[in-house]
Amino acid sequence: MAENVINVLLVKDKSSDCHIKRLLFEPSQTVEFNTETVEDLSGAIELLDHNTFEIILLDLQISDGDGIDAVKKIHSSNPDTPIIVILDSDDEEFVLQAIRNGADDYLVKGKIFKDVLGRSICYAIERRKERKWTEEKLSNLVKELESSNKELKDFAYIVSHDLKAPLRGINTLVNWILSDYADEIDEGGKEQLNLLAGRVDRMHNLIDGILQYSRAGQTQEEQVKVNLNELLPEIIESVSAGENIKIEIENDLPTILCEQTRITQVFLNLLSNAIKYTDKPEGRIKVGCVEEGDFWKFSVCDNGSGVEEKYFEKIFAMFQTLSRQDEIETTGIGLSIAKKIVEMYGGKIWVQSEVGKGSTFFFTFPQSGDAVKSQKEELIGAYH
């Protein structure tokens, strides 16, 4: 007696041969197929409304079916049940379409033997079980991640409030001492108090930077077409580069589909970083763009102090700066925010630099919402 029983729905045209049906009825030591046969698409859908099957064998030559459309309708009526399509020929393009529309595997008439049929059925059922388990696990992980993100977001706001309150008190106290005891404090004392006030301001900015990083990617904004030829001049005007720094747009920029606030943050942080590390009497910053496959590759190039190669990865980490904060006022968060946003859109960001000669920051951005190339070979190979 067979170890287990599999309920099979065989959808075949009445004029088709009965080879598959005979194979399903042959006795086996390991599995028994409890088979129900229906001869048209409408009958199959009606049967699926009232019965549960573990596998559907769908002959695409049924009279009221139209190839891929039949797969769509069967899958739509019973999305949790795996489908194996029966074809007259081994047409890879047709197989790919069938798989994209709900089929799990395929068999070719004339090449179907009992062991092949049995393996195909068992593998399709196992793959569907594994897929369902993976989807459930992924769904649970997403829920856990959403919960963790909410807790972190709430924590960031609480910490921000709790840290800013004493900072405001320290700042008020410093200003009060400088005002009320100005005649009693020597220049050295005043310098130390001003230094303390500066540290308070820096801590305040650091807290704001942490909040900005925590918000990047949390809130959703409507994606719109953004003409960067119009947006970038506005960003350049807002960064206050100074008279000794010239910012130039090298070529026409594309119109991209994105959330305008986020792409503004990316360019704003890259331009601000270039300005901060300009150490030449005449600073030059250039913004450019080229096509690279399915992506746009943007560049922000400067003639500033440059970065040693060993720090190329480090500068994108939070709170990492390559200069003393007494020399350059920075939180070390701007590049982290830019990296987080670029990667959220499926792009990447990196730097090329030479100490003393300047740096070029590159980042890629998809030209469309579907930048991933077709994986035809992998899909076909997985179902042979």
Coordinates of C-alpha atoms in Angstrom, one line a residue:
M1 CA 0.0 0.0 0.0
A2 CA 1.2 3.5 -0.9
E3 CA 2.7 5.7 1.9
N4 CA 0.5 8.7 1.1
V5 CA -2.3 9.8 -1.1
I6 CA -2.2 12.9 -3.3
N7 CA -5.4 14.4 -4.6
V8 CA -4.9 15.4 -8.3
L9 CA -7.1 17.4 -10.6
L10 CA -6.4 16.5 -14.2
V11 CA -7.8 19.1 -16.7
K12 CA -7.7 17.6 -20.2
D13 CA -9.5 17.9 -23.4
K14 CA -11.8 14.8 -24.2
S15 CA -10.0 14.3 -27.5
S16 CA -6.6 14.1 -25.8
D17 CA -4.9 10.8 -25.2
C18 CA -5.4 9.1 -21.8
H19 CA -1.7 8.4 -21.2
I20 CA -1.3 10.7 -18.2
K21 CA -4.5 9.4 -16.7
R22 CA -3.3 5.8 -17.0
L23 CA 0.0 6.6 -15.4
L24 CA -1.8 8.2 -12.4
F25 CA -3.9 5.0 -11.9
E26 CA -0.9 2.7 -12.0
P27 CA -0.1 1.2 -8.5
S28 CA 2.9 2.5 -6.6
Q29 CA 4.7 1.6 -3.4
T30 CA 5.3 5.2 -2.3
V31 CA 2.5 7.4 -3.5
E32 CA -1.1 6.9 -4.6
F33 CA -2.9 9.5 -6.8
N34 CA -6.6 10.1 -6.1
T35 CA -7.4 11.6 -9.5
E36 CA -10.5 13.6 -10.6
T37 CA -10.7 14.4 -14.3
V38 CA -12.5 17.3 -16.0
E39 CA -12.6 18.1 -19.7
D40 CA -12.9 21.9 -19.8
L41 CA -11.7 25.1 -18.1
S42 CA -15.1 26.1 -16.8
G43 CA -15.7 22.7 -15.3
A44 CA -12.3 22.9 -13.6
I45 CA -12.9 26.3 -12.0
E46 CA -16.3 25.1 -10.8
L47 CA -14.8 22.0 -9.2
L48 CA -12.0 24.0 -7.6
D49 CA -14.7 26.2 -5.9
H50 CA -16.0 23.2 -3.9
N51 CA -13.0 20.9 -3.6
T52 CA -9.4 20.9 -2.4
F53 CA -6.6 19.4 -4.5
E54 CA -2.9 19.2 -3.9
I55 CA -1.9 19.5 -7.5
I56 CA -3.5 20.6 -10.8
L57 CA -2.3 19.0 -14.1
L58 CA -3.5 21.4 -16.9
D59 CA -3.4 20.3 -20.5
L60 CA -3.3 23.6 -22.4
Q61 CA -5.2 22.0 -25.4
I62 CA -8.5 22.1 -23.6
S63 CA -11.3 23.4 -25.8
D64 CA -12.4 26.4 -23.8
G65 CA -9.0 27.5 -22.7
D66 CA -6.6 29.8 -24.5
G67 CA -3.0 28.8 -23.4
I68 CA -1.7 31.3 -20.9
D69 CA -5.1 32.7 -20.2
A70 CA -6.1 29.2 -18.9
V71 CA -3.2 29.2 -16.5
K72 CA -4.2 32.7 -15.3
K73 CA -7.8 31.7 -14.6
I74 CA -6.9 28.4 -12.9
H75 CA -4.2 30.2 -10.7
S76 CA -6.6 33.0 -9.9
S77 CA -9.4 30.6 -8.8
N78 CA -7.0 28.6 -6.6
P79 CA -3.7 30.5 -6.0
D80 CA -2.4 28.1 -3.3
T81 CA -2.5 24.9 -5.4
P82 CA 0.5 24.2 -7.6
I83 CA -0.1 23.9 -11.4
I84 CA 1.8 21.7 -13.8
V85 CA 1.1 22.5 -17.4
I86 CA 1.1 19.9 -20.2
L87 CA 2.5 21.1 -23.5
D88 CA 2.8 19.7 -27.0
S89 CA 6.4 21.0 -27.4
D90 CA 9.3 22.3 -25.3
D91 CA 8.8 26.0 -26.1
E92 CA 11.0 27.9 -23.6
E93 CA 9.4 31.3 -24.2
F94 CA 5.9 29.8 -23.7
V95 CA 7.1 28.0 -20.6
L96 CA 8.4 31.3 -19.2
Q97 CA 5.1 33.0 -19.7
A98 CA 3.2 30.1 -18.1
I99 CA 5.5 30.3 -15.0
R100 CA 5.1 34.0 -14.7
N101 CA 1.3 33.6 -14.8
G102 CA 1.1 30.9 -12.1
A103 CA 2.5 27.6 -13.3
D104 CA 4.9 25.8 -11.1
D105 CA 6.3 23.3 -13.7
Y106 CA 5.7 21.8 -17.1
L107 CA 5.7 18.5 -18.9
V108 CA 6.0 17.8 -22.6
K109 CA 3.7 15.2 -24.2
G110 CA 5.6 12.2 -25.5
K111 CA 8.2 12.6 -22.7
I112 CA 6.0 11.8 -19.8
F113 CA 6.8 8.6 -17.9
K114 CA 5.6 7.4 -14.5
D115 CA 8.8 8.3 -12.6
V116 CA 9.0 11.7 -14.4
L117 CA 5.3 12.5 -13.6
G118 CA 5.7 11.4 -10.0
R119 CA 8.8 13.4 -9.3
S120 CA 7.3 16.5 -11.0
I121 CA 4.1 16.3 -8.9
C122 CA 6.0 15.7 -5.6
Y123 CA 8.6 18.5 -6.3
A124 CA 5.9 21.0 -7.3
I125 CA 4.0 20.3 -4.0
E126 CA 7.2 20.6 -1.9
R127 CA 8.3 23.8 -3.7
R128 CA 4.9 25.3 -3.0
K129 CA 5.0 24.3 0.7
E130 CA 8.5 25.8 1.0
R131 CA 7.4 29.0 -0.8
K132 CA 4.4 29.3 1.5
W133 CA 6.6 28.7 4.6
T134 CA 9.1 31.3 3.3
E135 CA 6.4 33.9 2.6
E136 CA 4.9 33.4 6.1
K137 CA 8.3 33.7 7.7
L138 CA 9.1 36.8 5.6
S139 CA 5.7 38.3 6.5
N140 CA 6.5 37.7 10.2
L141 CA 10.0 39.2 9.8
V142 CA 8.5 42.3 8.1
K143 CA 6.0 42.7 11.0
E144 CA 8.9 42.4 13.5
L145 CA 11.0 44.9 11.6
E146 CA 8.1 47.4 11.4
S147 CA 7.6 47.0 15.2
S148 CA 11.4 47.5 15.8
N149 CA 11.5 50.5 13.5
K150 CA 8.6 52.1 15.4
E151 CA 10.3 51.4 18.7
L152 CA 13.6 52.9 17.4
K153 CA 11.8 55.9 16.0
D154 CA 9.9 56.5 19.3
F155 CA 13.2 56.0 21.2
A156 CA 15.0 58.6 19.0
Y157 CA 12.3 61.2 19.7
I158 CA 12.3 60.5 23.4
V159 CA 16.1 60.7 23.6
S160 CA 16.1 63.8 21.6
H161 CA 13.7 65.5 23.9
D162 CA 15.5 64.3 27.1
L163 CA 18.9 65.3 25.8
K164 CA 17.9 68.7 24.4
A165 CA 16.3 69.9 27.6
P166 CA 19.5 69.9 29.7
L167 CA 21.5 71.3 26.8
R168 CA 19.1 74.2 26.6
G169 CA 19.7 74.7 30.4
I170 CA 23.5 74.6 30.0
N171 CA 23.3 77.1 27.1
T172 CA 21.1 79.5 29.2
L173 CA 23.4 79.2 32.2
V174 CA 26.5 80.0 30.0
N175 CA 24.9 83.0 28.5
W176 CA 23.7 84.2 31.9
I177 CA 27.3 83.9 33.4
L178 CA 28.8 85.7 30.4
S179 CA 26.2 88.5 30.7
D180 CA 26.0 89.0 34.5
Y181 CA 29.6 88.3 35.4
A182 CA 31.3 89.9 32.4
D183 CA 33.4 92.3 34.5
E184 CA 34.6 89.5 36.9
I185 CA 35.7 86.9 34.3
D186 CA 39.0 87.4 32.5
E187 CA 39.5 86.7 28.8
G188 CA 40.6 83.1 29.4
G189 CA 37.5 82.4 31.3
K190 CA 35.3 83.9 28.6
E191 CA 37.1 81.9 26.0
Q192 CA 36.4 78.7 28.0
L193 CA 32.7 79.6 28.4
N194 CA 32.3 80.3 24.7
L195 CA 34.0 77.0 24.0
L196 CA 31.5 75.3 26.2
A197 CA 28.6 77.1 24.4
G198 CA 30.1 75.8 21.1
R199 CA 30.2 72.3 22.4
V200 CA 26.5 72.6 23.5
D201 CA 25.6 73.8 20.0
R202 CA 27.5 70.9 18.4
M203 CA 25.7 68.4 20.7
H204 CA 22.4 69.9 19.7
N205 CA 23.3 69.6 16.0
L206 CA 24.4 66.0 16.5
I207 CA 21.0 65.1 18.1
D208 CA 19.2 66.7 15.1
G209 CA 21.5 64.7 12.8
I210 CA 20.6 61.4 14.5
L211 CA 16.9 62.3 14.1
Q212 CA 17.4 63.1 10.4
Y213 CA 19.1 59.7 9.9
S214 CA 16.3 57.8 11.7
R215 CA 13.7 59.6 9.6
A216 CA 15.4 58.8 6.2
G217 CA 13.4 56.0 4.6
Q218 CA 10.7 56.0 7.4
T219 CA 8.2 58.4 5.9
Q220 CA 6.8 57.9 2.5
E221 CA 6.2 60.7 0.0
E222 CA 4.5 60.5 -3.4
Q223 CA 7.0 59.6 -6.1
V224 CA 6.9 62.2 -8.9
K225 CA 8.9 63.0 -12.0
V226 CA 11.6 65.4 -10.9
N227 CA 13.5 67.4 -13.6
L228 CA 17.0 67.7 -12.0
N229 CA 17.9 70.6 -14.4
E230 CA 15.3 72.6 -12.5
L231 CA 15.9 71.2 -9.0
L232 CA 19.7 71.2 -8.8
P233 CA 20.1 75.0 -9.3
E234 CA 17.7 75.6 -6.4
I235 CA 19.8 73.2 -4.2
I236 CA 23.0 74.9 -5.2
E237 CA 21.6 78.3 -4.3
S238 CA 20.5 77.0 -0.9
V239 CA 24.0 75.7 0.2
S240 CA 25.7 79.1 0.5
A241 CA 29.0 78.0 -1.1
G242 CA 30.7 81.4 -0.7
E243 CA 32.3 83.7 -3.3
N244 CA 35.5 81.6 -3.5
I245 CA 33.7 78.4 -4.5
K246 CA 32.2 77.8 -8.0
I247 CA 29.6 75.0 -8.5
E248 CA 29.1 74.0 -12.1
I249 CA 26.6 71.6 -13.7
E250 CA 28.6 69.9 -16.4
N251 CA 25.8 68.5 -18.7
D252 CA 22.1 68.1 -19.0
L253 CA 20.6 66.1 -16.1
P254 CA 17.7 63.6 -16.5
T255 CA 14.2 63.7 -15.2
I256 CA 13.8 60.9 -12.6
L257 CA 10.9 59.3 -10.8
C258 CA 11.5 59.7 -7.1
E259 CA 10.5 61.4 -3.8
Q260 CA 11.8 65.0 -4.3
T261 CA 12.6 65.6 -0.7
R262 CA 14.9 62.5 -0.6
I263 CA 16.8 63.2 -3.8
T264 CA 17.2 66.8 -2.5
Q265 CA 18.8 65.4 0.7
V266 CA 21.3 63.4 -1.4
F267 CA 22.6 66.3 -3.5
L268 CA 22.4 68.7 -0.5
N269 CA 24.6 66.4 1.6
L270 CA 27.1 65.7 -1.1
L271 CA 27.4 69.4 -2.1
S272 CA 27.7 70.5 1.6
N273 CA 30.4 67.9 2.1
A274 CA 32.4 69.2 -0.9
I275 CA 32.1 72.8 0.4
K276 CA 33.2 71.9 3.9
Y277 CA 36.4 70.2 2.7
T278 CA 37.4 72.9 0.1
D279 CA 40.9 74.0 1.2
K280 CA 41.9 75.9 -2.0
P281 CA 41.7 79.7 -2.5
E282 CA 39.4 78.9 -5.5
G283 CA 37.1 75.9 -4.9
R284 CA 35.6 74.1 -7.9
I285 CA 32.7 71.7 -7.6
K286 CA 31.2 69.9 -10.7
V287 CA 28.0 67.9 -10.9
G288 CA 27.6 65.5 -13.8
C289 CA 25.6 62.5 -15.0
V290 CA 26.0 59.7 -17.5
E291 CA 24.0 56.6 -18.4
E292 CA 25.2 53.3 -17.1
G293 CA 23.0 50.3 -18.1
D294 CA 19.6 50.7 -16.5
F295 CA 20.9 53.4 -14.2
W296 CA 22.0 57.0 -14.2
K297 CA 25.4 57.5 -12.7
F298 CA 25.7 60.9 -11.0
S299 CA 29.0 62.5 -9.8
V300 CA 29.9 65.4 -7.5
C301 CA 33.5 66.3 -8.0
D302 CA 35.6 68.8 -6.0
N303 CA 39.2 70.0 -5.8
G304 CA 39.3 69.9 -2.0
S305 CA 41.5 68.2 0.5
G306 CA 40.8 64.6 -0.7
V307 CA 40.5 61.3 1.2
E308 CA 43.0 58.5 1.8
E309 CA 41.9 55.2 0.2
K310 CA 41.8 53.4 3.6
Y311 CA 38.9 55.7 4.6
F312 CA 36.8 55.3 1.5
E313 CA 34.3 53.0 3.3
K314 CA 34.6 54.6 6.7
I315 CA 33.4 58.0 5.6
F316 CA 29.9 56.6 4.9
A317 CA 29.5 55.3 8.5
M318 CA 27.6 57.4 11.0
F319 CA 29.6 60.0 13.1
Q320 CA 32.8 59.4 11.0
T321 CA 34.8 62.5 10.1
L322 CA 38.4 62.8 8.9
S323 CA 39.1 66.1 10.5
R324 CA 39.0 67.6 14.0
Q325 CA 35.7 69.1 14.8
D326 CA 37.4 72.3 15.9
E327 CA 38.6 72.7 12.4
I328 CA 35.4 71.8 10.4
E329 CA 32.0 71.9 12.0
T330 CA 30.3 68.6 11.0
T331 CA 28.2 65.8 12.6
G332 CA 29.5 63.0 10.4
I333 CA 26.0 62.0 9.4
G334 CA 25.4 63.6 6.0
L335 CA 27.1 61.0 3.9
S336 CA 25.4 58.2 6.0
I337 CA 22.0 59.8 5.1
A338 CA 22.9 60.0 1.4
K339 CA 24.0 56.3 1.4
K340 CA 20.8 55.2 3.1
I341 CA 18.6 57.0 0.6
V342 CA 20.5 55.9 -2.5
E343 CA 20.5 52.3 -1.4
M344 CA 16.8 52.5 -0.6
Y345 CA 16.2 53.2 -4.3
G346 CA 18.4 50.2 -5.3
G347 CA 21.5 52.3 -6.2
K348 CA 25.0 52.4 -4.7
I349 CA 27.3 55.2 -3.6
W350 CA 31.1 55.4 -3.5
V351 CA 34.1 57.7 -3.7
Q352 CA 37.3 58.1 -5.7
S353 CA 39.8 60.5 -4.2
E354 CA 43.4 61.6 -4.0
V355 CA 44.8 63.5 -1.0
G356 CA 45.4 67.1 -1.9
K357 CA 43.7 66.9 -5.2
G358 CA 40.1 66.4 -4.4
S359 CA 37.3 63.8 -4.4
T360 CA 34.6 62.6 -6.7
F361 CA 31.5 61.0 -5.1
F362 CA 29.4 58.8 -7.4
F363 CA 26.0 57.4 -6.9
T364 CA 23.6 55.4 -9.2
F365 CA 19.9 55.8 -9.5
P366 CA 17.5 53.6 -11.6
Q367 CA 16.2 55.1 -14.9
S368 CA 12.8 53.5 -14.3
G369 CA 10.9 51.6 -11.6
D370 CA 12.0 48.3 -13.2
A371 CA 15.7 48.4 -13.4
V372 CA 16.2 44.7 -12.8
K373 CA 17.0 42.7 -15.9
S374 CA 15.1 39.6 -16.9
Q375 CA 16.2 36.4 -15.3
K376 CA 14.9 34.2 -18.1
E377 CA 17.7 31.6 -18.0
E378 CA 17.5 31.1 -14.2
L379 CA 13.7 30.7 -14.3
I380 CA 13.8 28.2 -17.2
G381 CA 16.7 26.2 -15.6
A382 CA 14.9 25.9 -12.3
Y383 CA 11.9 24.1 -13.8
H384 CA 13.7 21.6 -16.1

